[in-house]
Tab-separated table of C-alpha atoms and ligand atoms in Angstrom:
chain	number	residue	atom	x	y	z
D	477	MET	CA	73.418	78.315	54.293
D	478	SER	CA	73.920	79.941	57.663
D	479	ILE	CA	75.223	78.426	60.874
D	480	HIS	CA	74.229	79.474	64.338
D	481	ILE	CA	77.002	79.534	66.959
D	482	LYS	CA	76.481	79.929	70.684
D	483	PRO	CA	79.488	81.055	72.783
D	484	ILE	CA	80.456	78.570	75.506
D	485	GLY	CA	81.878	81.315	77.715
D	486	ILE	CA	83.389	84.756	78.025
D	487	ILE	CA	87.027	85.445	78.794
D	488	GLN	CA	88.195	88.052	81.276
D	489	THR	CA	91.634	89.456	80.414
D	490	PRO	CA	93.829	92.437	81.386
D	491	TYR	CA	93.289	93.927	77.900
D	492	LYS	CA	90.467	96.453	78.210
D	493	GLN	CA	90.932	98.000	74.778
D	494	LYS	CA	92.180	96.743	71.417
D	495	PHE	CA	95.193	99.048	71.368
D	496	ALA	CA	98.332	97.368	72.813
D	497	ILE	CA	96.992	93.813	72.869
D	498	PRO	CA	99.828	91.554	71.646
D	499	ARG	CA	99.388	90.631	67.997
D	500	GLN	CA	99.656	86.900	68.617
D	501	PRO	CA	99.419	84.629	71.677
D	502	GLY	CA	102.492	83.653	73.710
D	503	LEU	CA	104.159	87.060	73.403
D	504	VAL	CA	103.050	88.237	76.858
D	505	PRO	CA	103.398	85.143	79.040
D	506	SER	CA	102.564	86.866	82.312
D	507	ALA	CA	99.040	87.829	81.173
D	508	LEU	CA	96.420	85.616	82.809
D	509	GLY	CA	92.877	85.214	81.498
D	510	THR	CA	89.823	83.500	82.980
D	511	ILE	CA	87.075	81.896	80.926
D	512	PHE	CA	83.719	81.935	82.716
D	513	PHE	CA	81.363	79.335	81.288
D	514	GLU	CA	77.795	80.029	80.224
D	515	ASN	CA	75.088	78.162	82.197
D	516	GLU	CA	74.724	75.385	79.662
D	517	PHE	CA	78.476	74.639	79.835
D	518	ASN	CA	78.922	75.329	83.547
D	519	ASP	CA	79.607	71.648	84.188
D	520	PRO	CA	83.089	70.273	85.043
D	521	ASN	CA	82.360	67.206	82.887
D	522	TYR	CA	83.011	69.356	79.816
D	523	LEU	CA	86.606	69.860	81.030
D	524	ARG	CA	87.381	66.405	82.410
D	525	GLY	CA	90.945	65.442	81.404
D	526	LEU	CA	91.889	68.906	80.175
D	527	GLU	CA	94.549	69.316	82.875
D	528	GLN	CA	96.712	66.686	81.132
D	529	PHE	CA	97.439	69.201	78.380
D	530	SER	CA	99.897	72.040	78.840
D	531	HIS	CA	98.423	74.106	76.001
D	532	LEU	CA	94.996	74.702	74.497
D	533	TRP	CA	93.482	76.151	71.364
D	534	LEU	CA	90.897	78.825	71.916
D	535	LEU	CA	88.465	79.579	69.100
D	536	PHE	CA	86.750	82.882	69.607
D	537	ASN	CA	84.738	85.667	68.083
D	538	PHE	CA	86.412	88.989	67.237
D	539	HIS	CA	83.341	90.586	68.763
D	540	GLN	CA	84.585	94.157	68.899
D	541	THR	CA	85.193	94.382	65.167
D	542	ALA	CA	82.456	91.951	64.076
D	543	ASP	CA	80.170	94.678	62.763
D	544	LYS	CA	82.948	96.218	60.635
D	545	PRO	CA	83.057	95.336	56.960
D	546	HIS	CA	85.848	93.081	55.686
D	547	SER	CA	87.568	93.230	52.368
D	548	PRO	CA	89.603	90.670	50.391
D	549	LEU	CA	92.819	92.620	51.034
D	550	VAL	CA	94.246	93.759	54.384
D	551	ARG	CA	97.464	95.486	55.503
D	552	PRO	CA	99.267	93.355	58.106
D	553	PRO	CA	101.261	95.308	60.724
D	554	ARG	CA	104.214	92.967	60.140
D	555	LEU	CA	104.539	94.352	56.612
D	556	GLY	CA	104.708	97.907	57.910
D	557	GLY	CA	100.991	98.516	57.556
D	558	ASN	CA	101.210	99.651	53.932
D	559	LYS	CA	101.467	96.414	51.915
D	560	LYS	CA	98.345	94.447	51.078
D	561	GLN	CA	97.804	90.714	51.462
D	562	GLY	CA	94.773	88.533	50.933
D	563	VAL	CA	92.826	88.291	54.172
D	564	PHE	CA	93.156	84.492	54.125
D	565	ALA	CA	96.943	84.954	53.965
D	566	THR	CA	96.890	86.868	57.259
D	567	ARG	CA	95.689	86.644	60.845
D	568	SER	CA	93.735	89.904	60.511
D	569	THR	CA	90.784	90.465	62.811
D	570	PHE	CA	88.698	91.844	59.913
D	571	ARG	CA	87.617	88.617	58.233
D	572	PRO	CA	84.556	86.684	57.120
D	573	ASN	CA	82.911	85.019	60.118
D	574	ASN	CA	85.162	86.911	62.598
D	575	ILE	CA	86.722	83.751	64.013
D	576	GLY	CA	90.001	83.968	65.926
D	577	MET	CA	92.227	81.148	67.131
D	578	SER	CA	95.017	81.250	69.684
D	579	VAL	CA	97.233	78.728	71.445
D	580	VAL	CA	97.368	79.495	75.161
D	581	GLU	CA	98.888	77.843	78.205
D	582	PHE	CA	96.607	75.883	80.525
D	583	VAL	CA	96.853	77.145	84.108
D	584	SER	CA	93.971	75.757	86.174
D	585	ILE	CA	90.315	74.869	86.447
D	586	GLU	CA	88.473	76.666	89.233
D	587	GLN	CA	85.043	76.460	90.771
D	588	LYS	CA	83.733	79.251	93.002
D	589	ASN	CA	80.102	79.542	94.114
D	590	LYS	CA	79.086	76.997	91.491
D	591	GLN	CA	80.680	79.097	88.718
D	592	LEU	CA	83.158	77.054	86.695
D	593	SER	CA	86.130	78.839	85.169
D	594	LEU	CA	89.294	78.012	83.254
D	595	VAL	CA	92.456	80.038	83.782
D	596	VAL	CA	94.858	80.387	80.836
D	597	ARG	CA	98.062	82.309	80.168
D	598	GLY	CA	99.473	84.292	77.278
D	599	MET	CA	96.279	85.008	75.315
D	600	ASP	CA	95.964	87.883	72.811
D	601	LEU	CA	92.253	88.431	73.534
D	602	LEU	CA	90.310	91.505	74.484
D	603	ASP	CA	88.484	91.433	77.823
D	604	GLY	CA	84.931	90.131	77.239
D	605	THR	CA	85.724	88.101	74.110
D	606	PRO	CA	83.163	85.324	73.492
D	607	ILE	CA	84.806	81.893	73.429
D	608	LEU	CA	83.361	79.509	70.846
D	609	ASP	CA	85.344	76.352	71.532
D	610	ILE	CA	88.330	74.940	73.418
D	611	LYS	CA	90.528	72.095	72.155
D	612	PRO	CA	93.712	70.570	73.530
D	613	TYR	CA	96.916	71.445	71.678
D	614	ILE	CA	98.441	68.233	70.343
D	615	PRO	CA	102.143	68.740	69.585
D	616	TYR	CA	102.624	65.845	67.151
D	617	ALA	CA	99.837	67.104	64.921
D	618	ASP	CA	99.679	70.848	65.604
D	619	SER	CA	103.389	71.701	65.592
D	620	VAL	CA	105.239	71.678	62.282
D	621	PRO	CA	108.871	72.580	63.083
D	622	GLN	CA	109.949	72.868	59.409
D	623	ALA	CA	106.970	75.038	58.432
D	624	ASN	CA	107.509	78.292	56.558
D	625	GLY	CA	105.855	81.232	58.312
D	626	GLY	CA	105.833	83.549	55.271
D	627	PHE	CA	106.055	87.258	56.091
D	628	ALA	CA	105.610	86.441	59.795
D	629	HIS	CA	108.213	83.666	60.003
D	630	THR	CA	110.063	84.980	63.057
D	631	ALA	CA	108.787	86.652	66.197
D	632	PRO	CA	108.904	90.460	66.066
D	633	THR	CA	111.990	92.099	67.595
D	634	LEU	CA	111.426	93.385	71.095
D	635	MET	CA	111.765	96.979	72.248
D	636	GLN	CA	113.407	98.007	75.458
D	637	VAL	CA	111.166	99.255	78.258
D	638	GLU	CA	112.340	101.659	80.940
D	639	TYR	CA	110.582	103.471	83.772
D	640	THR	CA	111.026	106.961	85.156
D	641	ALA	CA	111.623	107.218	88.913
D	642	GLU	CA	108.069	108.508	89.301
D	643	ALA	CA	106.549	105.584	87.388
D	644	ASN	CA	108.591	103.159	89.503
D	645	GLU	CA	107.238	104.764	92.635
D	646	GLN	CA	103.650	104.586	91.371
D	647	LEU	CA	104.150	100.916	90.528
D	648	LEU	CA	105.531	100.109	93.935
D	649	TYR	CA	102.424	101.648	95.465
D	650	LEU	CA	100.003	99.834	93.105
D	651	GLN	CA	101.677	96.431	93.131
D	652	ASN	CA	99.528	93.660	94.558
D	653	ASN	CA	100.657	90.096	95.007
D	654	GLU	CA	98.568	88.515	92.308
D	655	THR	CA	100.213	89.869	89.191
D	656	ASN	CA	103.628	91.299	88.697
D	657	LEU	CA	102.451	94.532	87.138
D	658	LYS	CA	105.858	95.684	86.007
D	659	THR	CA	106.560	92.434	84.184
D	660	LEU	CA	103.146	92.571	82.530
D	661	ILE	CA	103.575	96.189	81.412
D	662	SER	CA	107.128	95.518	80.164
D	663	GLU	CA	106.069	92.455	78.182
D	664	VAL	CA	103.203	94.360	76.559
D	665	LEU	CA	105.279	97.424	75.668
D	666	SER	CA	108.242	95.391	74.406
D	667	GLN	CA	105.907	94.351	71.554
D	668	ASP	CA	105.796	97.980	70.361
D	669	PRO	CA	102.020	98.489	70.254
D	670	ARG	CA	102.220	101.615	68.066
D	671	PRO	CA	100.451	101.333	64.746
D	672	ALA	CA	102.932	99.873	62.249
D	673	TYR	CA	102.965	102.906	59.957
D	674	GLN	CA	104.028	105.171	62.835
D	675	THR	CA	107.011	103.347	64.227
D	676	SER	CA	109.733	104.968	62.194
D	677	LYS	CA	108.399	108.499	62.544
D	678	GLU	CA	107.062	109.410	65.928
D	679	GLN	CA	109.529	110.248	68.680
D	680	ASN	CA	108.663	111.710	72.043
D	681	LYS	CA	104.934	111.519	71.384
D	682	PRO	CA	103.062	110.316	74.491
D	683	TYR	CA	101.034	107.103	74.171
D	684	GLY	CA	98.518	105.685	76.589
D	685	MET	CA	96.934	102.302	77.199
D	686	THR	CA	94.587	100.704	79.682
D	687	LEU	CA	95.787	97.471	81.210
D	688	CYS	CA	93.833	95.833	84.063
D	689	ASN	CA	92.579	98.860	86.000
D	690	LEU	CA	95.573	101.005	85.141
D	691	ASN	CA	96.189	103.847	82.781
D	692	ILE	CA	99.778	103.626	81.547
D	693	GLN	CA	101.568	106.346	79.624
D	694	TRP	CA	104.872	106.146	77.817
D	695	ARG	CA	107.074	107.858	75.263
D	696	VAL	CA	109.297	106.412	72.617
D	697	VAL	CA	112.842	107.701	72.731
D	698	GLU	CA	115.143	106.173	70.143
D	699	ASN	CA	114.359	102.484	70.430
D	700	SER	CA	113.099	102.490	74.012
D	701	ASN	CA	109.703	102.859	75.567
D	702	ILE	CA	109.955	105.128	78.598
D	703	VAL	CA	107.022	104.650	80.955
D	704	PHE	CA	106.385	107.912	82.790
D	705	SER	CA	102.992	107.363	84.414
D	706	VAL	CA	101.070	104.427	85.907
D	707	GLU	CA	97.774	105.441	87.434
D	708	LYS	CA	94.807	103.564	88.786
D	709	ILE	CA	91.506	104.192	87.018
D	710	ASN	CA	88.733	104.871	89.500
K	1976	SAH	N1	95.748	84.715	67.356
K	1976	SAH	C1	94.507	85.191	66.793
K	1976	SAH	C2	94.415	86.712	66.790
K	1976	SAH	C3	95.408	87.422	65.937
K	1976	SAH	S1	95.068	89.103	65.818
K	1976	SAH	C4	94.286	84.650	65.391
K	1976	SAH	O1	95.228	84.434	64.673
K	1976	SAH	O2	93.138	84.458	65.043
K	1976	SAH	C5	95.314	89.607	67.496
K	1976	SAH	C6	94.604	90.908	67.704
K	1976	SAH	O3	93.230	90.674	67.768
K	1976	SAH	C7	94.928	91.588	68.999
K	1976	SAH	O4	96.108	92.339	68.893
K	1976	SAH	C8	93.694	92.451	69.206
K	1976	SAH	O5	93.920	93.735	68.652
K	1976	SAH	C9	92.614	91.760	68.395
K	1976	SAH	N2	91.529	91.239	69.227
K	1976	SAH	C10	91.615	90.424	70.287
K	1976	SAH	N3	90.394	90.121	70.769
K	1976	SAH	C11	89.499	90.795	69.978
K	1976	SAH	C12	88.080	90.904	69.966
K	1976	SAH	N4	87.332	90.261	70.847
K	1976	SAH	N5	87.504	91.668	69.004
K	1976	SAH	C13	88.261	92.326	68.103
K	1976	SAH	N6	89.603	92.267	68.072
K	1976	SAH	C14	90.224	91.513	68.996
């Protein structure tokens, strides 16, 4: 049996590459994303009543890794990247059917030039991710306070993020009123985006990521991320 699925929309997010995207939703609350609906779903009736809910489930397609093979065992970053778990015992992106699910915060419904869009906050999705479905988050049924979260029971510890004087100056120059860039960068880097197997070893090595239209570079010194360059990509 095979099932055909048609995306209902595409999400636009600050995350232009897989590297440095938070590993679960809610970890970077200042990141805003906008779902633009496909023609067939470009009708506000589909969203009527959605604004009553503070949070939503997004079901989506891990489109960037969809053509990669999956195997029964994966190495979750939370286990240091060297211990294997069954793929169905993880939230790995490399899985049969490539379906992702994330709880995000509802922000607003917009309509500009007949294009309907839905703004959400805190997603862990790559820019351009196809959205398959949206459902309201229902606390009484979806939240299980006594649940055991296995190897990922608690949120990861956060790293400190500091800026060199030069990076601060660059930020001041680039800052627009829509997003607080520094907060966004700090929230992303506090998650320690380095591959799990590297974290204990590499010191002083420069890392780079693209966020919105910015190229951000930092170094890890002891347990801090030191941002030394924030540049606009032309
Ligand atoms: N909360 C989701 C995703 C967990 S994995 C779930 O449990 O299903 C989160 C990672 O997915 C991110 O760190 C990013 O590296 C990856 N990711 C996000 N969007 C993606 C996409 N469209 N294609 C491939 N990988 C993606």
